[in-house]
CSV table of N, CA, C and O and ligand atoms in Angstrom, one decimal:
chain,number,residue,atom,x,y,z
A,1,MET,N,-21.4,76.0,7.4
A,1,MET,CA,-21.0,76.4,6.1
A,1,MET,C,-21.5,77.9,6.1
A,1,MET,O,-21.5,78.8,7.0
A,2,LEU,N,-20.3,78.4,5.8
A,2,LEU,CA,-20.5,80.3,5.3
A,2,LEU,C,-20.8,80.4,4.5
A,2,LEU,O,-21.1,79.6,3.4
A,3,ASN,N,-21.2,81.7,5.3
A,3,ASN,CA,-22.3,82.4,4.1
A,3,ASN,C,-21.8,83.7,3.8
A,3,ASN,O,-21.0,84.7,4.0
A,4,TYR,N,-22.5,83.2,1.9
A,4,TYR,CA,-21.4,84.5,1.0
A,4,TYR,C,-22.7,85.5,0.5
A,4,TYR,O,-23.7,85.2,0.4
A,5,ASN,N,-22.4,86.8,0.9
A,5,ASN,CA,-23.3,87.1,0.5
A,5,ASN,C,-23.4,88.0,-1.3
A,5,ASN,O,-22.8,87.3,-1.4
A,6,ASP,N,-24.5,87.9,-1.8
A,6,ASP,CA,-24.8,88.6,-2.9
A,6,ASP,C,-23.8,88.8,-3.7
A,6,ASP,O,-23.7,88.9,-4.8
A,7,VAL,N,-23.1,89.8,-3.4
A,7,VAL,CA,-22.3,91.1,-3.4
A,7,VAL,C,-20.7,89.8,-3.6
A,7,VAL,O,-20.1,89.0,-4.9
A,8,VAL,N,-20.5,89.9,-3.2
A,8,VAL,CA,-18.9,88.3,-3.0
A,8,VAL,C,-20.1,87.1,-4.6
A,8,VAL,O,-19.0,86.6,-5.4
A,9,LEU,N,-21.1,86.4,-3.8
A,9,LEU,CA,-21.2,85.6,-4.8
A,9,LEU,C,-21.2,85.5,-6.1
A,9,LEU,O,-21.7,85.4,-7.3
A,10,ASP,N,-21.7,87.1,-6.6
A,10,ASP,CA,-21.9,87.4,-7.9
A,10,ASP,C,-20.2,87.9,-8.9
A,10,ASP,O,-20.6,87.1,-10.2
A,11,HIS,N,-19.7,88.2,-7.9
A,11,HIS,CA,-17.6,88.3,-8.0
A,11,HIS,C,-17.4,87.2,-8.4
A,11,HIS,O,-16.3,87.0,-9.3
A,12,PHE,N,-18.5,86.4,-7.0
A,12,PHE,CA,-17.4,85.0,-7.5
A,12,PHE,C,-17.9,84.0,-9.2
A,12,PHE,O,-17.0,83.3,-9.7
A,13,ARG,N,-19.3,84.5,-9.3
A,13,ARG,CA,-20.1,84.0,-10.1
A,13,ARG,C,-19.6,84.2,-11.7
A,13,ARG,O,-19.2,83.5,-12.7
A,14,ASN,N,-19.3,85.8,-11.7
A,14,ASN,CA,-18.9,86.9,-13.2
A,14,ASN,C,-18.0,87.1,-12.3
A,14,ASN,O,-18.2,88.2,-13.1
A,15,PRO,N,-16.8,86.8,-12.1
A,15,PRO,CA,-15.7,87.4,-12.1
A,15,PRO,C,-15.3,89.0,-13.2
A,15,PRO,O,-15.5,87.8,-14.4
A,16,ARG,N,-14.8,90.7,-12.4
A,16,ARG,CA,-13.8,90.8,-14.2
A,16,ARG,C,-13.0,90.9,-13.5
A,16,ARG,O,-11.9,90.8,-13.1
A,17,ASN,N,-12.5,91.2,-15.1
A,17,ASN,CA,-10.8,91.1,-15.6
A,17,ASN,C,-10.9,89.9,-15.0
A,17,ASN,O,-8.9,90.5,-14.4
A,18,MET,N,-11.1,88.8,-15.5
A,18,MET,CA,-10.2,87.8,-15.0
A,18,MET,C,-9.4,87.5,-16.5
A,18,MET,O,-10.0,87.2,-17.7
A,19,GLY,N,-8.1,86.7,-16.5
A,19,GLY,CA,-7.6,85.9,-16.8
A,19,GLY,C,-6.4,86.6,-17.4
A,19,GLY,O,-5.6,87.5,-16.5
A,20,LYS,N,-5.1,86.5,-17.8
A,20,LYS,CA,-4.0,86.3,-17.7
A,20,LYS,C,-3.7,87.2,-18.9
A,20,LYS,O,-4.2,88.0,-20.3
A,21,MET,N,-2.6,89.1,-18.6
A,21,MET,CA,-2.6,89.8,-20.0
A,21,MET,C,-1.5,89.5,-20.2
A,21,MET,O,-0.4,89.8,-19.8
A,22,GLU,N,-1.6,89.3,-21.8
A,22,GLU,CA,0.0,89.0,-22.8
A,22,GLU,C,0.4,89.6,-22.7
A,22,GLU,O,2.2,89.6,-23.0
A,23,ASP,N,0.2,91.2,-22.7
A,23,ASP,CA,1.2,92.5,-22.7
A,23,ASP,C,1.2,93.7,-21.6
A,23,ASP,O,0.6,94.1,-22.5
A,24,ALA,N,0.9,92.8,-20.8
A,24,ALA,CA,1.2,93.4,-19.3
A,24,ALA,C,2.3,94.3,-19.3
A,24,ALA,O,3.4,94.1,-19.8
A,25,ASP,N,2.0,95.4,-18.4
A,25,ASP,CA,3.5,96.1,-18.2
A,25,ASP,C,3.8,96.5,-16.7
A,25,ASP,O,5.5,96.1,-17.0
A,26,ALA,N,3.2,94.7,-16.2
A,26,ALA,CA,3.9,94.6,-14.5
A,26,ALA,C,2.7,93.7,-14.1
A,26,ALA,O,1.8,93.5,-14.7
A,27,VAL,N,3.2,92.5,-14.1
A,27,VAL,CA,2.9,92.0,-13.4
A,27,VAL,C,3.4,91.6,-11.7
A,27,VAL,O,4.4,91.3,-11.1
A,28,GLY,N,2.2,91.2,-11.0
A,28,GLY,CA,2.9,91.2,-9.1
A,28,GLY,C,2.4,89.5,-9.4
A,28,GLY,O,1.1,89.2,-9.3
A,29,GLU,N,3.3,89.3,-8.1
A,29,GLU,CA,2.5,87.7,-7.7
A,29,GLU,C,2.4,87.9,-6.3
A,29,GLU,O,3.5,88.0,-5.5
A,30,GLN,N,1.7,86.6,-5.7
A,30,GLN,CA,1.6,86.9,-4.0
A,30,GLN,C,1.1,85.1,-3.7
A,30,GLN,O,-0.2,85.1,-4.8
A,31,GLY,N,2.1,84.5,-2.5
A,31,GLY,CA,1.1,83.9,-1.7
A,31,GLY,C,0.7,83.9,-0.9
A,31,GLY,O,1.5,84.6,0.3
A,32,SER,N,-0.3,82.7,-0.5
A,32,SER,CA,-1.1,83.3,0.6
A,32,SER,C,0.1,82.6,2.3
A,32,SER,O,-0.3,81.2,1.2
A,33,ALA,N,0.3,82.4,2.8
A,33,ALA,CA,1.3,82.3,3.7
A,33,ALA,C,0.2,81.2,4.3
A,33,ALA,O,0.0,79.9,5.1
A,34,VAL,N,-1.2,81.5,4.7
A,34,VAL,CA,-2.2,80.9,5.6
A,34,VAL,C,-2.5,80.1,4.9
A,34,VAL,O,-2.7,79.1,5.1
A,35,CYS,N,-2.9,79.7,3.4
A,35,CYS,CA,-3.7,78.8,2.4
A,35,CYS,C,-2.6,77.8,2.0
A,35,CYS,O,-3.1,77.4,1.1
A,36,GLY,N,-1.5,78.6,1.5
A,36,GLY,CA,-0.6,78.4,-0.3
A,36,GLY,C,-1.5,78.6,-1.0
A,36,GLY,O,-0.2,78.3,-2.8
A,37,ASP,N,-2.8,78.9,-2.1
A,37,ASP,CA,-3.4,80.1,-2.7
A,37,ASP,C,-2.6,80.7,-3.4
A,37,ASP,O,-1.4,81.1,-2.2
A,38,MET,N,-1.9,80.6,-4.7
A,38,MET,CA,-1.0,82.1,-5.4
A,38,MET,C,-2.4,83.5,-6.3
A,38,MET,O,-3.9,82.6,-7.1
A,39,MET,N,-2.2,83.8,-6.3
A,39,MET,CA,-2.3,85.6,-7.2
A,39,MET,C,-2.0,86.4,-8.4
A,39,MET,O,-0.6,86.5,-7.3
A,40,TRP,N,-1.9,86.4,-9.1
A,40,TRP,CA,-1.9,86.9,-9.9
A,40,TRP,C,-2.3,88.3,-10.5
A,40,TRP,O,-3.4,87.8,-10.6
A,41,ILE,N,-1.7,89.7,-10.5
A,41,ILE,CA,-2.4,90.5,-11.3
A,41,ILE,C,-1.4,91.1,-12.5
A,41,ILE,O,-0.5,91.0,-12.0
A,42,TYR,N,-2.1,91.2,-13.2
A,42,TYR,CA,-1.4,92.1,-14.5
A,42,TYR,C,-2.2,93.7,-14.6
A,42,TYR,O,-2.8,94.0,-15.0
A,43,LEU,N,-0.6,94.6,-15.3
A,43,LEU,CA,-1.2,96.1,-15.2
A,43,LEU,C,-0.8,96.7,-16.5
A,43,LEU,O,0.3,96.0,-16.6
A,44,LYS,N,-1.7,97.5,-16.8
A,44,LYS,CA,-1.3,98.1,-18.0
A,44,LYS,C,-1.5,99.3,-17.8
A,44,LYS,O,-2.3,99.6,-16.4
A,45,VAL,N,-0.1,100.7,-17.5
A,45,VAL,CA,-0.2,101.6,-17.3
A,45,VAL,C,0.3,102.6,-18.0
A,45,VAL,O,1.6,102.2,-19.2
A,46,LYS,N,-0.2,103.6,-18.1
A,46,LYS,CA,0.2,104.8,-18.7
A,46,LYS,C,-0.4,105.9,-17.9
A,46,LYS,O,-1.1,106.1,-17.8
A,47,ASP,N,1.5,107.4,-18.4
A,47,ASP,CA,1.4,108.3,-17.1
A,47,ASP,C,0.5,108.0,-15.9
A,47,ASP,O,0.0,109.0,-15.5
A,48,ASP,N,1.5,106.9,-15.7
A,48,ASP,CA,0.7,106.5,-13.7
A,48,ASP,C,-0.6,105.7,-13.8
A,48,ASP,O,-1.1,105.9,-12.4
A,49,LYS,N,-1.2,106.1,-15.0
A,49,LYS,CA,-2.7,105.3,-14.0
A,49,LYS,C,-2.9,104.1,-14.8
A,49,LYS,O,-1.9,103.4,-16.6
A,50,ILE,N,-3.4,103.2,-13.9
A,50,ILE,CA,-3.6,101.7,-14.6
A,50,ILE,C,-5.4,102.3,-15.6
A,50,ILE,O,-5.9,102.1,-14.7
A,51,ILE,N,-4.3,102.0,-16.2
A,51,ILE,CA,-5.5,101.7,-17.7
A,51,ILE,C,-6.5,100.6,-17.8
A,51,ILE,O,-7.6,100.6,-19.0
A,52,ASP,N,-6.2,98.9,-17.4
A,52,ASP,CA,-6.3,97.8,-17.2
A,52,ASP,C,-5.9,97.1,-16.7
A,52,ASP,O,-4.9,97.4,-16.0
A,53,VAL,N,-6.1,96.2,-16.4
A,53,VAL,CA,-6.3,95.3,-15.8
A,53,VAL,C,-6.3,94.2,-15.3
A,53,VAL,O,-7.7,94.1,-15.6
A,54,SER,N,-5.7,93.0,-15.1
A,54,SER,CA,-6.4,91.4,-15.2
A,54,SER,C,-5.9,90.5,-13.8
A,54,SER,O,-4.9,90.7,-13.4
A,55,PHE,N,-6.7,89.4,-13.5
A,55,PHE,CA,-5.7,89.0,-12.6
A,55,PHE,C,-5.3,87.5,-12.9
A,55,PHE,O,-7.4,86.8,-13.4
A,56,GLU,N,-5.8,86.3,-12.5
A,56,GLU,CA,-5.6,84.9,-12.5
A,56,GLU,C,-5.6,84.4,-10.3
A,56,GLU,O,-4.9,85.2,-10.1
A,57,THR,N,-5.6,83.3,-10.4
A,57,THR,CA,-5.9,82.7,-8.8
A,57,THR,C,-5.4,81.2,-8.9
A,57,THR,O,-6.3,80.7,-9.6
A,58,PHE,N,-5.3,81.1,-7.9
A,58,PHE,CA,-5.3,79.4,-7.6
A,58,PHE,C,-5.9,79.7,-6.1
A,58,PHE,O,-4.7,79.4,-5.2
A,59,GLY,N,-6.6,80.5,-6.4
A,59,GLY,CA,-7.4,80.5,-5.0
A,59,GLY,C,-8.7,80.2,-4.8
A,59,GLY,O,-9.2,79.2,-5.6
A,60,CYS,N,-9.2,80.7,-3.7
A,60,CYS,CA,-11.3,80.1,-2.8
A,60,CYS,C,-11.9,81.3,-3.7
A,60,CYS,O,-11.0,81.7,-4.6
A,61,GLY,N,-13.0,80.8,-3.8
A,61,GLY,CA,-14.1,81.3,-4.2
A,61,GLY,C,-14.6,82.9,-3.7
A,61,GLY,O,-13.8,83.8,-4.2
A,62,ALA,N,-13.4,83.0,-2.0
A,62,ALA,CA,-13.0,84.6,-2.0
A,62,ALA,C,-12.2,85.3,-2.0
A,62,ALA,O,-12.6,86.0,-2.5
A,63,ALA,N,-11.3,84.6,-2.5
A,63,ALA,CA,-9.9,85.4,-3.5
A,63,ALA,C,-10.5,85.5,-4.7
A,63,ALA,O,-10.0,87.0,-5.4
A,64,ILE,N,-11.8,84.8,-5.6
A,64,ILE,CA,-11.5,84.9,-6.7
A,64,ILE,C,-12.6,86.8,-6.6
A,64,ILE,O,-12.2,87.3,-7.2
A,65,ALA,N,-12.5,86.3,-5.7
A,65,ALA,CA,-14.2,87.6,-5.7
A,65,ALA,C,-13.8,89.2,-5.2
A,65,ALA,O,-13.7,90.1,-5.5
A,66,SER,N,-13.0,88.6,-4.5
A,66,SER,CA,-12.0,89.8,-4.4
A,66,SER,C,-10.4,90.0,-4.9
A,66,SER,O,-11.3,90.9,-4.7
A,67,SER,N,-10.2,89.2,-6.5
A,67,SER,CA,-9.1,90.1,-6.9
A,67,SER,C,-10.5,90.6,-8.0
A,67,SER,O,-10.2,91.9,-8.2
A,68,SER,N,-10.8,89.7,-7.9
A,68,SER,CA,-12.5,90.4,-8.9
A,68,SER,C,-12.7,92.0,-8.4
A,68,SER,O,-12.7,92.8,-9.9
A,69,MET,N,-12.6,91.9,-7.1
A,69,MET,CA,-13.4,93.4,-6.7
A,69,MET,C,-11.9,94.3,-6.6
A,69,MET,O,-11.9,95.4,-7.2
A,70,VAL,N,-10.4,94.2,-6.5
A,70,VAL,CA,-9.5,95.3,-6.6
A,70,VAL,C,-9.4,95.5,-8.1
A,70,VAL,O,-9.1,96.3,-8.3
A,71,THR,N,-9.4,94.4,-9.2
A,71,THR,CA,-9.7,94.6,-10.6
A,71,THR,C,-10.2,96.4,-10.5
A,71,THR,O,-10.1,96.9,-11.2
A,72,GLU,N,-11.7,95.7,-9.8
A,72,GLU,CA,-12.9,97.1,-10.2
A,72,GLU,C,-11.9,98.4,-9.8
A,72,GLU,O,-12.4,99.1,-10.0
A,73,LEU,N,-12.0,98.3,-8.4
A,73,LEU,CA,-11.7,99.3,-7.3
A,73,LEU,C,-10.1,99.9,-8.8
A,73,LEU,O,-10.0,100.9,-8.3
A,74,VAL,N,-8.8,98.5,-8.8
A,74,VAL,CA,-7.5,100.3,-8.8
A,74,VAL,C,-8.0,100.4,-11.2
A,74,VAL,O,-7.3,100.9,-10.7
A,75,LYS,N,-9.2,100.2,-11.4
A,75,LYS,CA,-9.0,100.5,-13.9
A,75,LYS,C,-9.4,102.4,-13.0
A,75,LYS,O,-9.8,102.4,-12.7
A,76,GLY,N,-8.0,103.1,-13.6
A,76,GLY,CA,-8.5,104.3,-14.2
A,76,GLY,C,-7.7,105.0,-13.3
A,76,GLY,O,-7.7,106.5,-12.7
A,77,LYS,N,-7.4,104.3,-11.5
A,77,LYS,CA,-7.2,105.0,-10.4
A,77,LYS,C,-5.3,104.9,-11.3
A,77,LYS,O,-4.7,104.6,-11.6
A,78,THR,N,-4.1,106.2,-10.1
A,78,THR,CA,-3.1,105.7,-10.9
A,78,THR,C,-2.2,105.5,-9.7
A,78,THR,O,-3.5,104.8,-8.6
A,79,LEU,N,-1.5,104.9,-9.9
A,79,LEU,CA,-0.2,103.2,-9.1
A,79,LEU,C,-0.5,105.0,-7.3
A,79,LEU,O,-0.6,103.4,-6.3
A,80,ASP,N,0.1,105.5,-7.6
A,80,ASP,CA,-0.5,106.0,-5.5
A,80,ASP,C,-1.5,106.1,-5.7
A,80,ASP,O,-2.1,105.5,-4.0
A,81,GLU,N,-2.7,105.9,-6.2
A,81,GLU,CA,-3.8,105.9,-5.4
A,81,GLU,C,-4.9,104.2,-5.0
A,81,GLU,O,-4.5,104.1,-3.9
A,82,ALA,N,-3.9,104.0,-6.4
A,82,ALA,CA,-4.2,102.2,-5.9
A,82,ALA,C,-3.2,101.2,-4.8
A,82,ALA,O,-3.6,100.8,-4.4
A,83,LEU,N,-2.0,102.0,-4.5
A,83,LEU,CA,-1.4,102.1,-2.9
A,83,LEU,C,-1.9,101.8,-2.0
A,83,LEU,O,-1.8,100.7,-0.1
A,84,LYS,N,-3.1,102.7,-1.8
A,84,LYS,CA,-3.1,103.0,-0.3
A,84,LYS,C,-4.4,102.3,-0.8
A,84,LYS,O,-4.8,102.5,1.0
A,85,ILE,N,-5.0,101.4,-2.0
A,85,ILE,CA,-6.1,100.6,-0.9
A,85,ILE,C,-5.9,99.2,0.0
A,85,ILE,O,-4.8,99.1,-0.3
A,86,THR,N,-6.7,99.1,0.4
A,86,THR,CA,-6.6,97.6,1.2
A,86,THR,C,-7.4,96.9,1.9
A,86,THR,O,-7.8,97.2,1.3
A,87,SER,N,-6.8,95.9,1.9
A,87,SER,CA,-7.9,95.0,2.2
A,87,SER,C,-9.4,94.9,2.8
A,87,SER,O,-10.7,94.4,2.7
A,88,ASP,N,-9.2,95.2,3.9
A,88,ASP,CA,-10.7,96.4,4.1
A,88,ASP,C,-11.4,96.4,3.3
A,88,ASP,O,-12.6,96.6,3.0
A,89,ASP,N,-10.8,97.5,3.0
A,89,ASP,CA,-11.6,98.3,1.5
A,89,ASP,C,-12.5,97.5,0.5
A,89,ASP,O,-13.6,97.8,-0.3
A,90,ILE,N,-11.2,96.9,0.7
A,90,ILE,CA,-12.1,95.2,-1.3
A,90,ILE,C,-13.1,94.0,0.1
A,90,ILE,O,-14.3,93.6,-0.6
A,91,VAL,N,-12.9,94.3,1.6
A,91,VAL,CA,-13.7,93.3,2.6
A,91,VAL,C,-15.2,94.4,2.6
A,91,VAL,O,-16.1,94.0,1.9
A,92,ASN,N,-15.1,95.3,2.6
A,92,ASN,CA,-15.9,96.4,2.4
A,92,ASN,C,-16.7,96.7,0.9
A,92,ASN,O,-18.1,96.2,1.5
A,93,ALA,N,-16.3,96.3,0.7
A,93,ALA,CA,-16.7,97.1,-1.3
A,93,ALA,C,-17.5,96.1,-1.5
A,93,ALA,O,-18.7,95.8,-1.8
A,94,LEU,N,-17.3,94.2,-0.7
A,94,LEU,CA,-18.0,93.0,-1.8
A,94,LEU,C,-19.0,93.1,-0.3
A,94,LEU,O,-19.9,92.3,-0.6
A,95,GLY,N,-19.4,94.3,0.8
A,95,GLY,CA,-20.4,94.1,1.8
A,95,GLY,C,-19.6,93.0,2.3
A,95,GLY,O,-20.4,92.5,3.5
A,96,GLY,N,-18.6,92.3,3.3
A,96,GLY,CA,-18.0,91.5,4.1
A,96,GLY,C,-18.1,90.9,3.9
A,96,GLY,O,-18.3,89.9,2.5
A,97,LEU,N,-17.0,90.0,4.7
A,97,LEU,CA,-16.2,88.1,4.1
A,97,LEU,C,-16.5,87.6,5.7
A,97,LEU,O,-16.1,87.8,6.0
A,98,PRO,N,-17.0,86.1,5.2
A,98,PRO,CA,-17.4,85.2,6.6
A,98,PRO,C,-15.4,85.8,6.9
A,98,PRO,O,-14.3,84.9,6.3
A,99,GLU,N,-15.5,85.5,8.8
A,99,GLU,CA,-14.1,86.3,9.0
A,99,GLU,C,-13.7,85.7,9.1
A,99,GLU,O,-11.9,85.5,8.3
A,100,PRO,N,-13.3,84.1,8.4
A,100,PRO,CA,-12.5,82.8,8.6
A,100,PRO,C,-11.8,82.9,5.9
A,100,PRO,O,-10.7,82.8,6.0
A,101,LYS,N,-12.9,83.6,6.1
A,101,LYS,CA,-12.0,84.6,4.4
A,101,LYS,C,-11.3,85.1,4.9
A,101,LYS,O,-11.0,86.1,3.3
A,102,VAL,N,-11.4,86.3,5.2
A,102,VAL,CA,-11.2,88.3,5.1
A,102,VAL,C,-9.2,87.3,5.0
A,102,VAL,O,-8.7,89.0,4.1
A,103,HIS,N,-8.6,86.6,5.2
A,103,HIS,CA,-7.4,86.6,4.5
A,103,HIS,C,-6.9,86.7,3.0
A,103,HIS,O,-6.3,86.8,2.9
A,104,CYS,N,-8.1,86.0,2.9
A,104,CYS,CA,-8.0,85.2,0.8
A,104,CYS,C,-8.1,87.0,0.1
A,104,CYS,O,-7.5,87.2,-0.7
A,105,SER,N,-8.9,88.3,1.1
A,105,SER,CA,-9.1,89.3,0.5
A,105,SER,C,-7.8,90.4,0.3
A,105,SER,O,-7.2,91.2,-0.2
A,106,VAL,N,-6.5,89.5,1.4
A,106,VAL,CA,-5.0,90.3,1.1
A,106,VAL,C,-3.9,89.6,-0.3
A,106,VAL,O,-3.4,90.2,-0.7
A,107,LEU,N,-4.6,88.5,0.1
A,107,LEU,CA,-3.7,88.7,-1.9
A,107,LEU,C,-3.8,88.9,-2.7
A,107,LEU,O,-3.0,89.2,-3.2
A,108,GLY,N,-5.3,89.3,-2.9
A,108,GLY,CA,-5.0,89.9,-4.2
A,108,GLY,C,-4.9,92.0,-3.6
A,108,GLY,O,-3.7,92.1,-5.0
A,109,VAL,N,-4.2,92.3,-2.4
A,109,VAL,CA,-4.2,94.0,-2.4
A,109,VAL,C,-2.5,93.6,-2.6
A,109,VAL,O,-1.6,94.3,-3.0
A,110,ASP,N,-2.2,92.2,-1.8
A,110,ASP,CA,-0.2,92.1,-2.0
A,110,ASP,C,-0.4,91.4,-3.2
A,110,ASP,O,1.0,92.0,-3.4
A,111,ALA,N,-1.0,91.0,-4.1
A,111,ALA,CA,-0.4,91.4,-5.4
A,111,ALA,C,-0.2,92.4,-6.4
A,111,ALA,O,0.7,92.4,-7.0
A,112,LEU,N,-1.1,93.5,-6.1
A,112,LEU,CA,-0.9,94.3,-6.8
A,112,LEU,C,-0.1,95.2,-6.3
A,112,LEU,O,0.3,95.7,-7.0
A,113,HIS,N,0.5,95.3,-5.0
A,113,HIS,CA,1.2,96.1,-4.6
A,113,HIS,C,2.7,95.8,-5.3
A,113,HIS,O,3.6,96.4,-5.2
A,114,ASN,N,2.3,94.0,-4.8
A,114,ASN,CA,3.8,93.7,-5.8
A,114,ASN,C,4.1,94.7,-7.3
A,114,ASN,O,4.9,94.8,-7.8
A,115,ALA,N,2.8,93.9,-7.4
A,115,ALA,CA,2.7,94.5,-10.0
A,115,ALA,C,3.0,95.5,-9.8
A,115,ALA,O,4.5,95.7,-10.3
A,116,ILE,N,2.2,97.0,-8.9
A,116,ILE,CA,2.9,98.4,-8.6
A,116,ILE,C,4.8,98.7,-8.5
A,116,ILE,O,5.2,99.1,-9.3
A,117,GLU,N,4.8,97.5,-7.2
A,117,GLU,CA,6.7,97.9,-7.2
A,117,GLU,C,7.1,97.5,-8.6
A,117,GLU,O,8.6,98.0,-8.6
A,118,ASN,N,7.1,96.0,-9.4
A,118,ASN,CA,7.9,95.7,-10.2
A,118,ASN,C,8.3,96.5,-11.3
A,118,ASN,O,8.4,96.7,-11.8
A,119,TYR,N,6.9,96.8,-11.5
A,119,TYR,CA,6.3,98.9,-12.4
A,119,TYR,C,7.3,99.9,-12.4
A,119,TYR,O,8.3,100.0,-13.5
A,120,ARG,N,8.2,99.8,-10.9
A,120,ARG,CA,8.4,101.1,-10.4
A,120,ARG,C,9.7,100.5,-10.6
A,120,ARG,O,10.7,101.0,-11.4
A,121,LYS,N,10.6,98.9,-10.6
A,121,LYS,CA,11.3,99.1,-10.5
A,121,LYS,C,12.4,98.6,-12.3
A,121,LYS,O,13.4,99.2,-12.6
A,122,ASN,N,11.2,98.8,-12.5
A,122,ASN,CA,11.4,98.2,-14.3
A,122,ASN,C,12.0,99.3,-14.9
A,122,ASN,O,12.3,99.5,-15.2
A,123,ARG,N,11.2,100.5,-14.1
A,123,ARG,CA,11.2,101.9,-15.6
A,123,ARG,C,12.5,102.5,-14.6
A,123,ARG,O,12.3,103.8,-14.8
A,124,ARG,N,13.0,102.4,-13.1
A,124,ARG,CA,14.0,103.0,-12.9
A,124,ARG,C,15.3,102.8,-14.1
A,124,ARG,O,16.1,101.8,-14.3
B,201,FES,FE1,-6.9,79.8,0.3
B,201,FES,FE2,-9.5,81.7,0.2
B,201,FES,S1,-8.2,79.5,1.4
B,201,FES,S2,-7.4,82.8,-0.6
């Protein structure tokens, strides 16, 4: 059995910013090649800053906790600052993930990058 720390369990049981954002300025989508799970990140952007963010996932508990943490870390950041966040940052902010679950933290970050890409593409 895998051991999850209290921070991970808290973000899994009480995910922050979960749900579809109907009036999002951009949506990012990412699927995991490892497990086939899916993730969506919704962004509300003003003056190049992420003023609101939410997520949905057909993913495991570690994916839910990771995405919850992604949304917490990027809220209020500029798009460039948000792009610098890595899956290692997410794992560290969660206080660690069991090794077989580290790939789950990549999903949220990739979906975030995809959302920022889509936002910039649509504004060109
Ligand atoms: Fe698929 Fe975690 S096992 S995201």
